[in-house]
mmCIF file of C-alpha atoms and ligand atoms in Angstrom:
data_model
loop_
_atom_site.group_PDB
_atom_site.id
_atom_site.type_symbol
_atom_site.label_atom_id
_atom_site.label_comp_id
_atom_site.label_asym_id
_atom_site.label_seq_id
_atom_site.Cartn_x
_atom_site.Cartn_y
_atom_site.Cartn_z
ATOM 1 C CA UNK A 247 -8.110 -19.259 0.500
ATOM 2 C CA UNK A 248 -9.136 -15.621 1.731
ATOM 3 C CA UNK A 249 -12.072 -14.817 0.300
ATOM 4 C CA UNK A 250 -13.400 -11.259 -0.706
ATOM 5 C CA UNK A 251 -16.783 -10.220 0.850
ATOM 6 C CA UNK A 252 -18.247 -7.097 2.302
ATOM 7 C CA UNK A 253 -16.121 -8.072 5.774
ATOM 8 C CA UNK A 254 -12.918 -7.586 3.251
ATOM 9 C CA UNK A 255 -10.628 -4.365 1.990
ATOM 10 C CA UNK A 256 -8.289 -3.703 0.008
ATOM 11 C CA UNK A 257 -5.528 -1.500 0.531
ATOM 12 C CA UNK A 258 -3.079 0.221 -1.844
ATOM 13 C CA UNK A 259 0.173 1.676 -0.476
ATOM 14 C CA UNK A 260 1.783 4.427 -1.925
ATOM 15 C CA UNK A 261 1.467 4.081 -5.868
ATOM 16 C CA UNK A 262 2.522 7.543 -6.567
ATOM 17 C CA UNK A 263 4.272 9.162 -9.102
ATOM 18 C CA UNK A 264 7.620 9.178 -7.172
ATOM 19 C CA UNK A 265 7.979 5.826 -6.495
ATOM 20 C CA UNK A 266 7.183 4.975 -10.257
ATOM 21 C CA UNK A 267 9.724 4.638 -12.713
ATOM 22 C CA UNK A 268 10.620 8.601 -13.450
ATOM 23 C CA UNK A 269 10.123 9.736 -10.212
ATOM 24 C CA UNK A 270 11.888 11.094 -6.840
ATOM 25 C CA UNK A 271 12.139 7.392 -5.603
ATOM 26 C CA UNK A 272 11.352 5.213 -8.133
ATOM 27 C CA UNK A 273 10.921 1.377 -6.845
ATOM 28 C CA UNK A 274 12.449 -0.135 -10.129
ATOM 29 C CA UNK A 275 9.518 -1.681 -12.328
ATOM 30 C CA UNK A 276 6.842 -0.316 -9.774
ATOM 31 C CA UNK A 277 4.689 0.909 -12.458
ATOM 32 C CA UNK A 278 4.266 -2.958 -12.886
ATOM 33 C CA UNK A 279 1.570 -3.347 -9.947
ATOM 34 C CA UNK A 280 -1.204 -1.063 -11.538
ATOM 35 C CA UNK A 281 -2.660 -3.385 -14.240
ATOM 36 C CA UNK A 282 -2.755 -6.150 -11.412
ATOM 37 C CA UNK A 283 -4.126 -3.372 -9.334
ATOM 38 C CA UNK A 284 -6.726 -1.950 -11.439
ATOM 39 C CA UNK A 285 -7.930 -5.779 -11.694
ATOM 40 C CA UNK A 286 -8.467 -6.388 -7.843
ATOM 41 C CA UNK A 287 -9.979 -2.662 -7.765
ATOM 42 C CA UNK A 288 -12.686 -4.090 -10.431
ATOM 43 C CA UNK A 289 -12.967 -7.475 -8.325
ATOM 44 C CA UNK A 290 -13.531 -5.754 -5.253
ATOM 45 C CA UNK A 291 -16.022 -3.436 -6.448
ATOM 46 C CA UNK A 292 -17.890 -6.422 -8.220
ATOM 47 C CA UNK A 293 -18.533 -7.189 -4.458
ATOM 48 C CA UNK A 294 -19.129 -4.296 -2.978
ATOM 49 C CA UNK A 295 -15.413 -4.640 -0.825
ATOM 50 C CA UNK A 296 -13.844 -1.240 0.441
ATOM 51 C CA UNK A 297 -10.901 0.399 -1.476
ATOM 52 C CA UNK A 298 -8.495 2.482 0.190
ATOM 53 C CA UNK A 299 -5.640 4.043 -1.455
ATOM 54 C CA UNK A 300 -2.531 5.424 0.892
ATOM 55 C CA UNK A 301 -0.281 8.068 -0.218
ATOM 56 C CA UNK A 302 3.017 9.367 0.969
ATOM 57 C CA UNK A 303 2.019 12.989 1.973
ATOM 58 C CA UNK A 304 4.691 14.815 3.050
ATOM 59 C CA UNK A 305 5.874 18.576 3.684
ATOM 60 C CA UNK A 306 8.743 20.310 2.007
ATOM 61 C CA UNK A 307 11.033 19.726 4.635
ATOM 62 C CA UNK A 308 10.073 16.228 5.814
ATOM 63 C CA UNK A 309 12.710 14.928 8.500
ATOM 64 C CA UNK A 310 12.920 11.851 6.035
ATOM 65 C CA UNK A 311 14.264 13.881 3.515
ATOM 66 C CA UNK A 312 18.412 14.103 3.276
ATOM 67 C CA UNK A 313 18.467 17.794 3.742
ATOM 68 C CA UNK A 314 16.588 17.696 6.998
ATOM 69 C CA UNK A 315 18.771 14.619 9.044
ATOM 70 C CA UNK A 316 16.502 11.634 6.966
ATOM 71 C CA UNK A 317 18.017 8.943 4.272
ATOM 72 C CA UNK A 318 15.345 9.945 1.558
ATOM 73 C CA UNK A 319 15.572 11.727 -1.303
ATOM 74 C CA UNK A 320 12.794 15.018 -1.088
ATOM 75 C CA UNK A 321 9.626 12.984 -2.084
ATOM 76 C CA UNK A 322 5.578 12.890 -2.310
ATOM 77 C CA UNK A 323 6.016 16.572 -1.291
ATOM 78 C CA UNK A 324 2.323 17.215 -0.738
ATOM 79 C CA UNK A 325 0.712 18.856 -3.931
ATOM 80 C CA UNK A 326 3.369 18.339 -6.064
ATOM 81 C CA UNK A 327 3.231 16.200 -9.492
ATOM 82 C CA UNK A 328 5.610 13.433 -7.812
ATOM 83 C CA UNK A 329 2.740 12.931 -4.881
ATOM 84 C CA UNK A 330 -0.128 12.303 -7.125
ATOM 85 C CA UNK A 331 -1.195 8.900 -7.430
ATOM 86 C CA UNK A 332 0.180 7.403 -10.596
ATOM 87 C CA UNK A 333 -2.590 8.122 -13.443
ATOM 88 C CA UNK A 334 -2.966 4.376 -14.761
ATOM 89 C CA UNK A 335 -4.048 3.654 -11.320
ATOM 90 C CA UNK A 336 -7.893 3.507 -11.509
ATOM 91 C CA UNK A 337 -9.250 5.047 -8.672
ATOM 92 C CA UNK A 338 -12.876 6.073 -8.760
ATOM 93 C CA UNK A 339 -14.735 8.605 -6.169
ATOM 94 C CA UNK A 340 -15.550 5.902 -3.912
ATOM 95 C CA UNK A 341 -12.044 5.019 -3.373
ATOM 96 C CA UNK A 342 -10.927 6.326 0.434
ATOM 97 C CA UNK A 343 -7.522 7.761 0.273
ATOM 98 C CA UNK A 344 -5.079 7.846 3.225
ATOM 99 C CA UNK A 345 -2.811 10.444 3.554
ATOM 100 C CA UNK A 346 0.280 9.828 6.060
ATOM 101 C CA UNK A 347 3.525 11.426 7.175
ATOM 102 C CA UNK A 348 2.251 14.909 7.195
ATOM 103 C CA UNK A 349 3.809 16.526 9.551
ATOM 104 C CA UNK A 350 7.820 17.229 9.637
ATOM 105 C CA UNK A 351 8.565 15.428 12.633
ATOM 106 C CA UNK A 352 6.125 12.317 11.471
ATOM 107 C CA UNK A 353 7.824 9.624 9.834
ATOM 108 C CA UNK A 354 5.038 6.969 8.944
ATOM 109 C CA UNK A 355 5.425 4.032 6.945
ATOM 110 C CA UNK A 356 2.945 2.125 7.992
ATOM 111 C CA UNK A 357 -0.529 3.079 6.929
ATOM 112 C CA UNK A 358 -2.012 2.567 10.194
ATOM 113 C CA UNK A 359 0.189 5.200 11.590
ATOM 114 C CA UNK A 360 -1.569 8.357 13.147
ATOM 115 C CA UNK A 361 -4.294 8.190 9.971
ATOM 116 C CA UNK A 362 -7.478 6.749 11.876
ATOM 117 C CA UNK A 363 -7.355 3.772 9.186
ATOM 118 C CA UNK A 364 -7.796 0.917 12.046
ATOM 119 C CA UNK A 365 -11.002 2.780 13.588
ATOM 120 C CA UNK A 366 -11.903 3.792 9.850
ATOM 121 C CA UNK A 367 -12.219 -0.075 9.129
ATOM 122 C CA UNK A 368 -13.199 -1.283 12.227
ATOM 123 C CA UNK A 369 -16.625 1.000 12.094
ATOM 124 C CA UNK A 370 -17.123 -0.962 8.428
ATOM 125 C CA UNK A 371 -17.177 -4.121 10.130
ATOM 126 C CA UNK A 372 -14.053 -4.998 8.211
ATOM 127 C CA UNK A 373 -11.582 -7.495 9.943
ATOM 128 C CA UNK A 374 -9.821 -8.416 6.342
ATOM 129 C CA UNK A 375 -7.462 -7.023 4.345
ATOM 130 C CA UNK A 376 -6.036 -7.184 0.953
ATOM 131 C CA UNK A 377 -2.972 -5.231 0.845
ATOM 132 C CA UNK A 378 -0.718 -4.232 -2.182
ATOM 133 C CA UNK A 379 1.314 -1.697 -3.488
ATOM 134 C CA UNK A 380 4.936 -0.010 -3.264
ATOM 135 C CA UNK A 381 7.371 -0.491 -1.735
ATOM 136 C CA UNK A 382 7.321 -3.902 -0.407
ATOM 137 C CA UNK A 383 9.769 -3.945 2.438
ATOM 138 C CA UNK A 384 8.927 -0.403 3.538
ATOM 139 C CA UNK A 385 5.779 0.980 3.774
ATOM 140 C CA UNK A 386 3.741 -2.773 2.186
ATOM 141 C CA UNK A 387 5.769 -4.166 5.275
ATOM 142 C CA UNK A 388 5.115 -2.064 7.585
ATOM 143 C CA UNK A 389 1.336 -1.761 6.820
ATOM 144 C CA UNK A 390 0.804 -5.292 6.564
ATOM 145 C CA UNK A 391 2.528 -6.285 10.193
ATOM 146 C CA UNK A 392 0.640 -3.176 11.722
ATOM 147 C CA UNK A 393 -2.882 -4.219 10.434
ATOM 148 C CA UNK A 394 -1.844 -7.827 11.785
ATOM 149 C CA UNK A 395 -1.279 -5.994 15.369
ATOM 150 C CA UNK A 396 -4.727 -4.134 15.056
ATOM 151 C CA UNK A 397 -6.038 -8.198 14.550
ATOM 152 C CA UNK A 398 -7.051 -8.172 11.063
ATOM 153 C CA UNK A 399 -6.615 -11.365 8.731
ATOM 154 C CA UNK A 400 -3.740 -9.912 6.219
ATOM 155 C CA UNK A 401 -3.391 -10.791 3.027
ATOM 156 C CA UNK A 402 -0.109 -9.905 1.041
ATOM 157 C CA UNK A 403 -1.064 -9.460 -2.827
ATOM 158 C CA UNK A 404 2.489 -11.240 -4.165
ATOM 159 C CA UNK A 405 1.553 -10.473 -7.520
ATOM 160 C CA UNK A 406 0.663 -7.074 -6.850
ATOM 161 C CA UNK A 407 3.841 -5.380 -4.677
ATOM 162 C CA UNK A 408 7.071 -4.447 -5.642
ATOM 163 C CA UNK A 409 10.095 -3.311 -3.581
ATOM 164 C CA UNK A 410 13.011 -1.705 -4.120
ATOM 165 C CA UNK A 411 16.022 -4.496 -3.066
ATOM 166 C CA UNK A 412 18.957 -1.792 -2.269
ATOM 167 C CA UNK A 413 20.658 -5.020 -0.457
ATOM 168 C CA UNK A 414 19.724 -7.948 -2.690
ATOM 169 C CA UNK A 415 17.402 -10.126 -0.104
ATOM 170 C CA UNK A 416 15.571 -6.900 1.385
ATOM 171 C CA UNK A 417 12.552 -8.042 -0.439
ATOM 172 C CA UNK A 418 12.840 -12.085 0.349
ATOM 173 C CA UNK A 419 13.164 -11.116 3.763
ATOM 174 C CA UNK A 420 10.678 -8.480 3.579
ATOM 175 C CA UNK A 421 7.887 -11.236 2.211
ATOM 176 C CA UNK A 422 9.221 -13.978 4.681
ATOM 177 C CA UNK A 423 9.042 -11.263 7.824
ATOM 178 C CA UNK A 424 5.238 -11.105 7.105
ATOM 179 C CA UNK A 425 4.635 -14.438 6.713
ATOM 180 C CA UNK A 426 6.296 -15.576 9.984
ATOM 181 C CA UNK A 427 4.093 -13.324 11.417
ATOM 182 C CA UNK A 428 0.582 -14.279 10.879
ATOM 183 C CA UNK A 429 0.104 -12.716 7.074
ATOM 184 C CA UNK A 430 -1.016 -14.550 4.541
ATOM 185 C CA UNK A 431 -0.454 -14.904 0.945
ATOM 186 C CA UNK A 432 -2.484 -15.009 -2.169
ATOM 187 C CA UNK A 433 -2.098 -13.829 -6.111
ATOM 188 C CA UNK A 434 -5.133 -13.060 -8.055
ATOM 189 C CA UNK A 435 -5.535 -16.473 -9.826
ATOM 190 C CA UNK A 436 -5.204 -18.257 -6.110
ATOM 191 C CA UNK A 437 -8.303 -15.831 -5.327
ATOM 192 C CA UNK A 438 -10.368 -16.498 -9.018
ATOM 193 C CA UNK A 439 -8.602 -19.951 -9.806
ATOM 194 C CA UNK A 440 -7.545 -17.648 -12.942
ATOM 195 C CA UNK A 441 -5.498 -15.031 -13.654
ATOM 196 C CA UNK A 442 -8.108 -12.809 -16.311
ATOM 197 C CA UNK A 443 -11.171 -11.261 -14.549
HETATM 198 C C1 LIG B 273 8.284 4.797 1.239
HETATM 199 C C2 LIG B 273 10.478 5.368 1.505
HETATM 200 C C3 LIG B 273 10.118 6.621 1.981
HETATM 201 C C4 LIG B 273 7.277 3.771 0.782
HETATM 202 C C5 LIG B 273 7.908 6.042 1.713
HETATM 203 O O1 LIG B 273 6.131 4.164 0.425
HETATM 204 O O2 LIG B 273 7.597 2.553 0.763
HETATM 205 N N1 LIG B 273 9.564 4.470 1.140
HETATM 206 N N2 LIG B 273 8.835 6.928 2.075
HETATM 207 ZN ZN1 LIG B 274 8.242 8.979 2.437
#
């Protein structure tokens, strides 16, 4: 089983306000990853392990947005309410946040997209990666098979994503996508051997 060490990260997608319950584009139960987030945040600070935290950071008229050509709701519009990160989420000073899509044109759901994240870890000497957050078969997805690309071991948090499942099956084959290729799994009892740090 992966194991967490100073070589290790973890990464948080997107747990902002508007894809919790309440918001813009709520992933339904979303709000359910922070308590199992806020208890890999304490295990990887116990070691010493990098944090990032990504956010969806985009401009009033993002092309995602409906108005503008996109699918999306308006959403994470940067420095509004929705775009904060979700205030149960315990993120301390030391915690590097990502900010991605920023620019109208720039549709990024992948972390690693045009953010400087893969040169950001590389110079830590980090080559694994914990990754968790919202929404699993959007921007989790497409984080986790990017950081596999950039060569990192990639670990999917199970207990610690959530997706949204507009077709019943996005998520299953989301999760099974990742696996076939090259991510890994783990929950936080499979990384403890229990489930209450
Ligand atoms: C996301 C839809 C649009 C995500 C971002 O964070 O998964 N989904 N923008
Ligand atoms: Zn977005």
């Amino acid at each position: 089983m992966a194991k967490i060490d100073k070589h290790s990260a973890l990464i948080i997608v997107d747990v902002q306000r508007d894809f919790c319950p309440g918001g813009a584009l709520p992933v339904p139960r979303g709000d359910e990853v922070i308590p199992i987030l806020n208890k890999y945040i304490r295990l990887f600070k116990e070691v010493g392990a990098s944090i990032y935290a990504t956010r969806d950071w985009h401009p009033p008229n993002h092309a995602s947005f409906k108005a503008y050509g996109g699918t999306w709701p308006p959403h994470c519009v940067q420095g509004s309410r929705g775009a904060e990160f979700h205030p149960s989420l315990e993120l301390s000073r030391d915690v590097r946040i990502i900010s991605k899509a920023q620019e109208p044109w720039q549709e990024a759901y992948s972390a690693f997209e045009g953010t400087g994240l893969r040169d950001d870890l590389k110079g830590r000497n980090i080559w694994r990666v914990f990754i968790g957050g919202l929404a699993t078969e959007y921007c989790v997805k497409s984080t986790v098979l990017d950081a596999l690309k950039a060569g990192f071991e990639t670990i999917l948090l199970e207990d610690a994503v959530m997706g949204i499942d507009a077709e019943i099956g996005d998520v299953e084959r989301a999760v099974k996508e990742m696996m076939e290729k090259g991510a890994k799994k783990a929950t936080l009892s499979s990384i403890i051997g229990r489930d209450d740090p």
